[in-house]
PDB file of C-alpha atoms in Angstrom:
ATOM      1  CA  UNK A   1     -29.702  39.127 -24.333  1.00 50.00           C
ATOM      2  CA  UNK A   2     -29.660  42.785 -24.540  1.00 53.00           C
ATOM      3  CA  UNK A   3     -32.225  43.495 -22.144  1.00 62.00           C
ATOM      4  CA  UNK A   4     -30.351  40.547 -19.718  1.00 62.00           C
ATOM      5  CA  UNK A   5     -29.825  42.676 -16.402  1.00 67.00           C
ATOM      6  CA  UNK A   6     -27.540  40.298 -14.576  1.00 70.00           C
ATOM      7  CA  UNK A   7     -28.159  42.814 -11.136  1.00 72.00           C
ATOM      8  CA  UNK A   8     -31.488  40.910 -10.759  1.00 77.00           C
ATOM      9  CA  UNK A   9     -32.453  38.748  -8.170  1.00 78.00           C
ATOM     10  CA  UNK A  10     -33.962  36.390 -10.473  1.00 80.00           C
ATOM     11  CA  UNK A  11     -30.692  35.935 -12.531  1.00 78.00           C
ATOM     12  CA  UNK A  12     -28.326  35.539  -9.629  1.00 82.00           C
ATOM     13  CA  UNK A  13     -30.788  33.154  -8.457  1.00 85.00           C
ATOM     14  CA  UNK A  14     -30.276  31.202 -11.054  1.00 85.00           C
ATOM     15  CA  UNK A  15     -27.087  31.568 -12.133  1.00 83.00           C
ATOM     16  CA  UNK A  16     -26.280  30.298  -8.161  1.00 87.00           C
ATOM     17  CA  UNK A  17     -28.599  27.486  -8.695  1.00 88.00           C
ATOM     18  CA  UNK A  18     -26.546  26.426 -11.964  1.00 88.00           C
ATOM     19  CA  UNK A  19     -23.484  26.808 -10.898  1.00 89.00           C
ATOM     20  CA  UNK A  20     -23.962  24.840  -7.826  1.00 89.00           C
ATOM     21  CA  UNK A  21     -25.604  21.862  -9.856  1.00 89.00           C
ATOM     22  CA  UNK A  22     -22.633  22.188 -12.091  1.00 87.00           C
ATOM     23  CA  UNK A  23     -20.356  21.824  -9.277  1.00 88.00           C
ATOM     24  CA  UNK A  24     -22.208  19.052  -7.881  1.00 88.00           C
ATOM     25  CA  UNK A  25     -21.874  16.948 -10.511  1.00 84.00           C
ATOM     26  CA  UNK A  26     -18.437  17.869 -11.397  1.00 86.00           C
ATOM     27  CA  UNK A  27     -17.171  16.304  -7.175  1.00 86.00           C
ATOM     28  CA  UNK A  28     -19.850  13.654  -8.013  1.00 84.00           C
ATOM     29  CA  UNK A  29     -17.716  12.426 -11.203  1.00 81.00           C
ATOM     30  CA  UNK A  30     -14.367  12.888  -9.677  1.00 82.00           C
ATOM     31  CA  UNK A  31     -15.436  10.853  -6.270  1.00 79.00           C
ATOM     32  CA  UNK A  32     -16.862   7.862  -8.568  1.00 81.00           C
ATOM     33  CA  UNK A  33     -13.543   8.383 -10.472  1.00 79.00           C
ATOM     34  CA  UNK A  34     -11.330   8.218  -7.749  1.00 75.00           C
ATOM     35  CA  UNK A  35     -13.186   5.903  -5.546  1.00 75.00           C
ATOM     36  CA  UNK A  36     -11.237   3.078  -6.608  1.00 74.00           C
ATOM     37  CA  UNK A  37      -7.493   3.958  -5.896  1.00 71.00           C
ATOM     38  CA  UNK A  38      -9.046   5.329  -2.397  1.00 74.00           C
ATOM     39  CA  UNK A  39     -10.480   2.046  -1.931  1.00 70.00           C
ATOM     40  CA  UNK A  40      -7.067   0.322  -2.794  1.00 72.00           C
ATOM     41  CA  UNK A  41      -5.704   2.501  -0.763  1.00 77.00           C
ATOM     42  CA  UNK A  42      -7.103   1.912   2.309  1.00 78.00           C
ATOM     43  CA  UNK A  43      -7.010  -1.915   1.379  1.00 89.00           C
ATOM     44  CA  UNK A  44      -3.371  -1.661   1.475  1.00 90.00           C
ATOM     45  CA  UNK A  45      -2.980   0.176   4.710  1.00 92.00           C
ATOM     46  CA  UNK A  46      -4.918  -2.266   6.422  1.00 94.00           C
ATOM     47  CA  UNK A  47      -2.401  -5.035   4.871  1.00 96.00           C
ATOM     48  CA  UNK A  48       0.495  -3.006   5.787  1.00 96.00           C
ATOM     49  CA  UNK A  49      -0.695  -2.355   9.193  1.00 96.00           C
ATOM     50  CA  UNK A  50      -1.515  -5.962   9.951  1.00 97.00           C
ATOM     51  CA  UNK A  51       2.454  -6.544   8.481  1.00 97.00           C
ATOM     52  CA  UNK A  52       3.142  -4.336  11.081  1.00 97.00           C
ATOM     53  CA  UNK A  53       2.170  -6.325  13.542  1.00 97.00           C
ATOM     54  CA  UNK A  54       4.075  -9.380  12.338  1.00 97.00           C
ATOM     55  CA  UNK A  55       7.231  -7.001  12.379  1.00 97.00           C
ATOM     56  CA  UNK A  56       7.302  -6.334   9.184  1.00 96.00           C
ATOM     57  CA  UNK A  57       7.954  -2.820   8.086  1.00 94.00           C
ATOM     58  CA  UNK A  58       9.261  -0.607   5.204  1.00 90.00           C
ATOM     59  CA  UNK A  59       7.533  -2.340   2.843  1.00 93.00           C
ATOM     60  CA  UNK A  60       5.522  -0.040  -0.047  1.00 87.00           C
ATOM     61  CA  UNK A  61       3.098  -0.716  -2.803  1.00 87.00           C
ATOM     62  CA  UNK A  62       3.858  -3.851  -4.511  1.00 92.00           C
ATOM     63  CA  UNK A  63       6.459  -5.386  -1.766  1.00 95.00           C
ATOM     64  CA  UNK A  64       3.529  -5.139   0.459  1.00 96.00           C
ATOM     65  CA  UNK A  65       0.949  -6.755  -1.053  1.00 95.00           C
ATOM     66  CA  UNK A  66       3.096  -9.505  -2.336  1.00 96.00           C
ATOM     67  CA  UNK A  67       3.982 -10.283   1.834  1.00 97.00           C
ATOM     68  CA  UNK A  68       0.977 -10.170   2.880  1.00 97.00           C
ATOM     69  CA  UNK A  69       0.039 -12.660   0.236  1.00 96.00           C
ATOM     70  CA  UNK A  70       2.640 -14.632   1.374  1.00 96.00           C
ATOM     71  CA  UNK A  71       2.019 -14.666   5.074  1.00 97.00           C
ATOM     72  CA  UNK A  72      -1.609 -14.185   5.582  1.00 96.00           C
ATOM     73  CA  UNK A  73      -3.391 -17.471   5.106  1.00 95.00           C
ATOM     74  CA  UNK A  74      -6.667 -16.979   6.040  1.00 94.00           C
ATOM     75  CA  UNK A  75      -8.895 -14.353   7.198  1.00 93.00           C
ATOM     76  CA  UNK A  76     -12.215 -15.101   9.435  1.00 91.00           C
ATOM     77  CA  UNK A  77     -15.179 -13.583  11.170  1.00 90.00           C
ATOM     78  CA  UNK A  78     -15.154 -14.514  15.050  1.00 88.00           C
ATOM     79  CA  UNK A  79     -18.338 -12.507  16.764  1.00 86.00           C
ATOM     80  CA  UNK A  80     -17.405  -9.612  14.381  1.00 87.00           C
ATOM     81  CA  UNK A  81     -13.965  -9.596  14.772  1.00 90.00           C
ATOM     82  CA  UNK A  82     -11.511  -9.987  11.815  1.00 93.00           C
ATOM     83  CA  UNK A  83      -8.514 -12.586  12.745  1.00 94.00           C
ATOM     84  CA  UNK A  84      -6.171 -13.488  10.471  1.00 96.00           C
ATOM     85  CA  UNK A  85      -4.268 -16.899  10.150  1.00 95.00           C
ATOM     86  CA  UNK A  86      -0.960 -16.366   9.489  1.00 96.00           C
ATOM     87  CA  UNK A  87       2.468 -18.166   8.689  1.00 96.00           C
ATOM     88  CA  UNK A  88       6.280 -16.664   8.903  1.00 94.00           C
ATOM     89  CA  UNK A  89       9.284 -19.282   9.147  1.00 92.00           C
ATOM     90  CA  UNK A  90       6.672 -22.379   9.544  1.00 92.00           C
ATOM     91  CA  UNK A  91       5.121 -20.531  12.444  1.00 93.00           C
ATOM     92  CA  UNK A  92       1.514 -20.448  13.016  1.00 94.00           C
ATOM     93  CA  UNK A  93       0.514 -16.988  14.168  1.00 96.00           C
ATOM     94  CA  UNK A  94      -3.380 -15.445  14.523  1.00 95.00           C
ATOM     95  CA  UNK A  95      -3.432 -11.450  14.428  1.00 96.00           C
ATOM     96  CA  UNK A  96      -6.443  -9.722  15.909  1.00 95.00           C
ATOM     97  CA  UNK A  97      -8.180  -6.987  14.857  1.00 95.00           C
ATOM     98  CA  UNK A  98      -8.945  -4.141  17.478  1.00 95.00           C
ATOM     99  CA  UNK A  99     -11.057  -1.414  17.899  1.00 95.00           C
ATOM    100  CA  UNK A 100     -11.640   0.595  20.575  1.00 95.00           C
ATOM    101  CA  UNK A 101     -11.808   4.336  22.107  1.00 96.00           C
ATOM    102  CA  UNK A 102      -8.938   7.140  23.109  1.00 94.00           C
ATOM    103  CA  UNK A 103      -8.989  10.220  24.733  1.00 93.00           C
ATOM    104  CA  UNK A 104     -10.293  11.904  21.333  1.00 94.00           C
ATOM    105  CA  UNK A 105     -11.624   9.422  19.489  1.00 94.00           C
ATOM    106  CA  UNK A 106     -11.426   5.700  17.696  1.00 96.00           C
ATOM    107  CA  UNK A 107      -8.441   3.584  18.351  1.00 96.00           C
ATOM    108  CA  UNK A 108      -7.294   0.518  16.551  1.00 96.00           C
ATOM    109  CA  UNK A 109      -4.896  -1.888  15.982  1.00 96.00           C
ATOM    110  CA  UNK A 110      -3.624  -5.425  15.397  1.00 97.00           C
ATOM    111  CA  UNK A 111      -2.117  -8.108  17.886  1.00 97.00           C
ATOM    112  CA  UNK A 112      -0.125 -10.901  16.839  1.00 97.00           C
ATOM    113  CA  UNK A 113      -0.384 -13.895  18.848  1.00 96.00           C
ATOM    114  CA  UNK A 114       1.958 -16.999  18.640  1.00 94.00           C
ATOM    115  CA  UNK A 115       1.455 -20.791  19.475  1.00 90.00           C
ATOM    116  CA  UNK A 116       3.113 -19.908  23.404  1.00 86.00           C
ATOM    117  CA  UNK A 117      -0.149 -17.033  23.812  1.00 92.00           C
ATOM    118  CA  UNK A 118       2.072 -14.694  23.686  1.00 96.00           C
ATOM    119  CA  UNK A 119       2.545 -11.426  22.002  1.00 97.00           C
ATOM    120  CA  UNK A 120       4.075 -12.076  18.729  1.00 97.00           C
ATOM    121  CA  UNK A 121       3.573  -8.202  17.711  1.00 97.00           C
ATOM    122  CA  UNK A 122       1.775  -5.379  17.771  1.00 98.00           C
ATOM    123  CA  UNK A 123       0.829  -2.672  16.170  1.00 97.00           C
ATOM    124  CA  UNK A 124      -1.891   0.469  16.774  1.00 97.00           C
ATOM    125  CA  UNK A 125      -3.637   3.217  15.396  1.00 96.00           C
ATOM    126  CA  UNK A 126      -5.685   6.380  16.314  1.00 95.00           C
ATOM    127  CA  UNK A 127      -7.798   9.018  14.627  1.00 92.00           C
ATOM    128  CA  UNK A 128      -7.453  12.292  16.434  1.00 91.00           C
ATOM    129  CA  UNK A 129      -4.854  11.651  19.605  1.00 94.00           C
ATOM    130  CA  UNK A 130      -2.516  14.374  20.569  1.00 94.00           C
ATOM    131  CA  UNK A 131       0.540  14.506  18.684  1.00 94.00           C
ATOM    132  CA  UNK A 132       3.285  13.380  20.868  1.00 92.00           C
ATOM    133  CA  UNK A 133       1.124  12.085  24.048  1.00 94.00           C
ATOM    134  CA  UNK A 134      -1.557   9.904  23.087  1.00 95.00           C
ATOM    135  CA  UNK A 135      -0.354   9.577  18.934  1.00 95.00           C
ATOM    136  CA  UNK A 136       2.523   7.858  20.479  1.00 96.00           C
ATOM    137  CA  UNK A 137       0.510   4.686  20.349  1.00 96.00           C
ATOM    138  CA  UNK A 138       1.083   4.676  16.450  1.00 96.00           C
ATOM    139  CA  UNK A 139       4.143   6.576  16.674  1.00 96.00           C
ATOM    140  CA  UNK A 140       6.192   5.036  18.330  1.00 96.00           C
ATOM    141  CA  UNK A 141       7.710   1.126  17.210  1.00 96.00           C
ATOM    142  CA  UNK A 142       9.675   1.475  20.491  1.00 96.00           C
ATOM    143  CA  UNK A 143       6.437   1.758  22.327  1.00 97.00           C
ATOM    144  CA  UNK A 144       4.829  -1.151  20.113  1.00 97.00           C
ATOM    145  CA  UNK A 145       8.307  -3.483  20.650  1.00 97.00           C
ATOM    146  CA  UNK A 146       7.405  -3.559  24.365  1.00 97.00           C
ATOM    147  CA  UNK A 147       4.592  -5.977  24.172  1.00 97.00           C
ATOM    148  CA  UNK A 148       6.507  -8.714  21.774  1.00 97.00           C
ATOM    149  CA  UNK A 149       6.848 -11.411  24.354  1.00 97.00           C
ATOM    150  CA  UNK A 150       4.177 -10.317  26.868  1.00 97.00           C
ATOM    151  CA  UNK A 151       1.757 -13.570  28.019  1.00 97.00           C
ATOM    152  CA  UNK A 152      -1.716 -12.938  27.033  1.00 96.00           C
ATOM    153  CA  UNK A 153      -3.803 -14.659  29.418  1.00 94.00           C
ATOM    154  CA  UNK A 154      -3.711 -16.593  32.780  1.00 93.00           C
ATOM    155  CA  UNK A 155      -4.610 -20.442  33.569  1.00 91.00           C
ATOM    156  CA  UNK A 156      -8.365 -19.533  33.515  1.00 91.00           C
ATOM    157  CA  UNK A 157      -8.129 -18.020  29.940  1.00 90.00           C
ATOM    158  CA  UNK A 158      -8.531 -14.834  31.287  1.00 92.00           C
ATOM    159  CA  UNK A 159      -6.790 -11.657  29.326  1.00 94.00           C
ATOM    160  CA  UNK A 160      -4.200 -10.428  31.870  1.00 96.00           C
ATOM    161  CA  UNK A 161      -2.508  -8.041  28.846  1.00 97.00           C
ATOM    162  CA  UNK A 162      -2.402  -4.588  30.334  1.00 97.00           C
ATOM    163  CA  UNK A 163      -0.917  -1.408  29.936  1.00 97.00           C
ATOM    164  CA  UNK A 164      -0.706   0.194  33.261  1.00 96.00           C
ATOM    165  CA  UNK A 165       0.329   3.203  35.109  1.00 93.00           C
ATOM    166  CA  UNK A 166       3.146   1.371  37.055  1.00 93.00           C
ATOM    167  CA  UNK A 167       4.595  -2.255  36.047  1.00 95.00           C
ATOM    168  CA  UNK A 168       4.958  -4.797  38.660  1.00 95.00           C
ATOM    169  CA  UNK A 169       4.408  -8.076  36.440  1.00 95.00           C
ATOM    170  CA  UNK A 170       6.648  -7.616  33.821  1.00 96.00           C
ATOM    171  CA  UNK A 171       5.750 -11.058  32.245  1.00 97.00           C
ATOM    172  CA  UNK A 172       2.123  -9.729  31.361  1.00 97.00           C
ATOM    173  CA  UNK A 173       2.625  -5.901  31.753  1.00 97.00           C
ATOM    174  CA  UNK A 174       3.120  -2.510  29.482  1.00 97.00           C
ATOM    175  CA  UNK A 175       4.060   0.979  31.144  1.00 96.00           C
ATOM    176  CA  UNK A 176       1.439   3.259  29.408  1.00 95.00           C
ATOM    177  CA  UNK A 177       2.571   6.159  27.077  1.00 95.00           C
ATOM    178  CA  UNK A 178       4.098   9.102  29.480  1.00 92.00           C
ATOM    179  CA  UNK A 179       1.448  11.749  29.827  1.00 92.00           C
ATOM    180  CA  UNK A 180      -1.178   9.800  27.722  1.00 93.00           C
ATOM    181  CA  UNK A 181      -2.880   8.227  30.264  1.00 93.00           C
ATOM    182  CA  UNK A 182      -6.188   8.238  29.286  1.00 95.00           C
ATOM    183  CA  UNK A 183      -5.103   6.924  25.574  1.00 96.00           C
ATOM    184  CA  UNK A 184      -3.411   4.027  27.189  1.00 96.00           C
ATOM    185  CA  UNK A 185      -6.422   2.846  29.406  1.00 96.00           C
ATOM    186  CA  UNK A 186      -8.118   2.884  26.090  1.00 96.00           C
ATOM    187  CA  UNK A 187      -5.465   0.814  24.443  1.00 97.00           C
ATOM    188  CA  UNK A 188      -5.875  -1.494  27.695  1.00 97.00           C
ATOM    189  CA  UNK A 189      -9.767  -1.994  27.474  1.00 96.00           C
ATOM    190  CA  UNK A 190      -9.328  -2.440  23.736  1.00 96.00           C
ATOM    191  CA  UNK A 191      -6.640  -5.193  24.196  1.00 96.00           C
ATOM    192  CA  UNK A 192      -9.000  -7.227  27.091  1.00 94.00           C
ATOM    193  CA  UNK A 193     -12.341  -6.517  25.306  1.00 91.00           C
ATOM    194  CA  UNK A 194     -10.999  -8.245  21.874  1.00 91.00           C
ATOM    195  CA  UNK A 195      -8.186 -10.528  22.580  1.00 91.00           C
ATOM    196  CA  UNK A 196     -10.664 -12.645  23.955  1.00 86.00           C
ATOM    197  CA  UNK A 197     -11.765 -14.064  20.796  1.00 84.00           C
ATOM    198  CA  UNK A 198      -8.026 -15.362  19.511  1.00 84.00           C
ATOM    199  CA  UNK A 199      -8.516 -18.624  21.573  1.00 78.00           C
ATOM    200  CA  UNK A 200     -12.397 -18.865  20.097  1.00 77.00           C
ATOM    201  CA  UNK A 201     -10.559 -18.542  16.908  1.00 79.00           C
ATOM    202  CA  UNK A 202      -7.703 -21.229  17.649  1.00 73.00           C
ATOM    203  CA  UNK A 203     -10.799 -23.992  18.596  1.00 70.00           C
ATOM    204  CA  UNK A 204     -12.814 -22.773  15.541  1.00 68.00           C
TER     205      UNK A 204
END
């Protein structure tokens, strides 16, 4: 080791090349350690968020899961969309999944749908909106509240949901998120391109 010169190329070289594989395997063993709880994780937030939806909130950990064991029936597959049979007071209720684009990025969400077609709750999600214009869609319950009640679709089965500029059918209609216009039409193609599928799901 004497004659060691640790100025060489050769021994930086390898020392970099070491130290890198060392490194390497040292994330690769905490990932596969900590996969799990992120897993669980994100298992619960999709319960919680579906809760959401059925207008129930504050729930954590434990009180969560036990809910949505309590309320959430079933879960199916209807053309790739997740619904979700669901029961609160002796109330049938189907939740849709959604997915869809904002301004930024992905947008998602769940609709609760009664018995009547109408909006039981709602609840939705983004992954890079801007903070207080288009986040609102998440950030907001007020925002959220405003579609419990709304009818879903017209005599033809059509979706007639929206979330417009300017209401002037309040029986069917949301005013978008103020200055987050583009985020909203993406909320509004999301709801029409995947509500479809809750009556599919009722005849299934």
């Amino acid at each position: 080791m004497k004659n060691l010169n640790t100025n060489s190329n050769t021994y930086i070289i390898i020392y970099s090349a070491v130290l890198v594989v060392v490194v390497a395997f040292l994330l690769a063993f905490v990932y596969k350690a900590l996969k799990p709880m992120q897993d669980a994780n994100v298992e619960l937030d999709v319960k919680k968020q579906i809760l959401y939806s059925l207008n129930i909130r504050d729930l954590d950990g434990a009180a969560a899961e036990a809910k949505y064991a309590e309320v959430v029936k079933a879960e199916k597959d209807v053309d790739g969309q997740k619904v979700y049979e669901c029961e609160i007071d002796g109330q049938q209720i189907l939740v849709a999944s959604l997915k869809g684009m904002g301004l930024w990025g992905g947008i998602s969400g769940y609709v609760a749908v009664d018995n009547g077609e109408k909006v039981y709750g709602a609840y939705f999600n983004h992954e890079s909106e801007t903070a207080g214009l288009g986040a609102e869609i998440k950030d907001s319950q007020a925002w959220q509240e405003k579609f419990i009640g709304k009818r879903i679709f017209d005599a033809d089965g059509n979706v007639v949901l929206s979330v417009v500029k300017k209401v002037e059918d309040a029986e069917t209609q949301v005013d978008c998120v103020t200055g987050a216009t583009l985020t909203s039409n993406g909320v509004d193609a999301m709801i029409k391109d995947c509500l479809k599928n809750i009556k599919k799901a009722k005849e299934e």
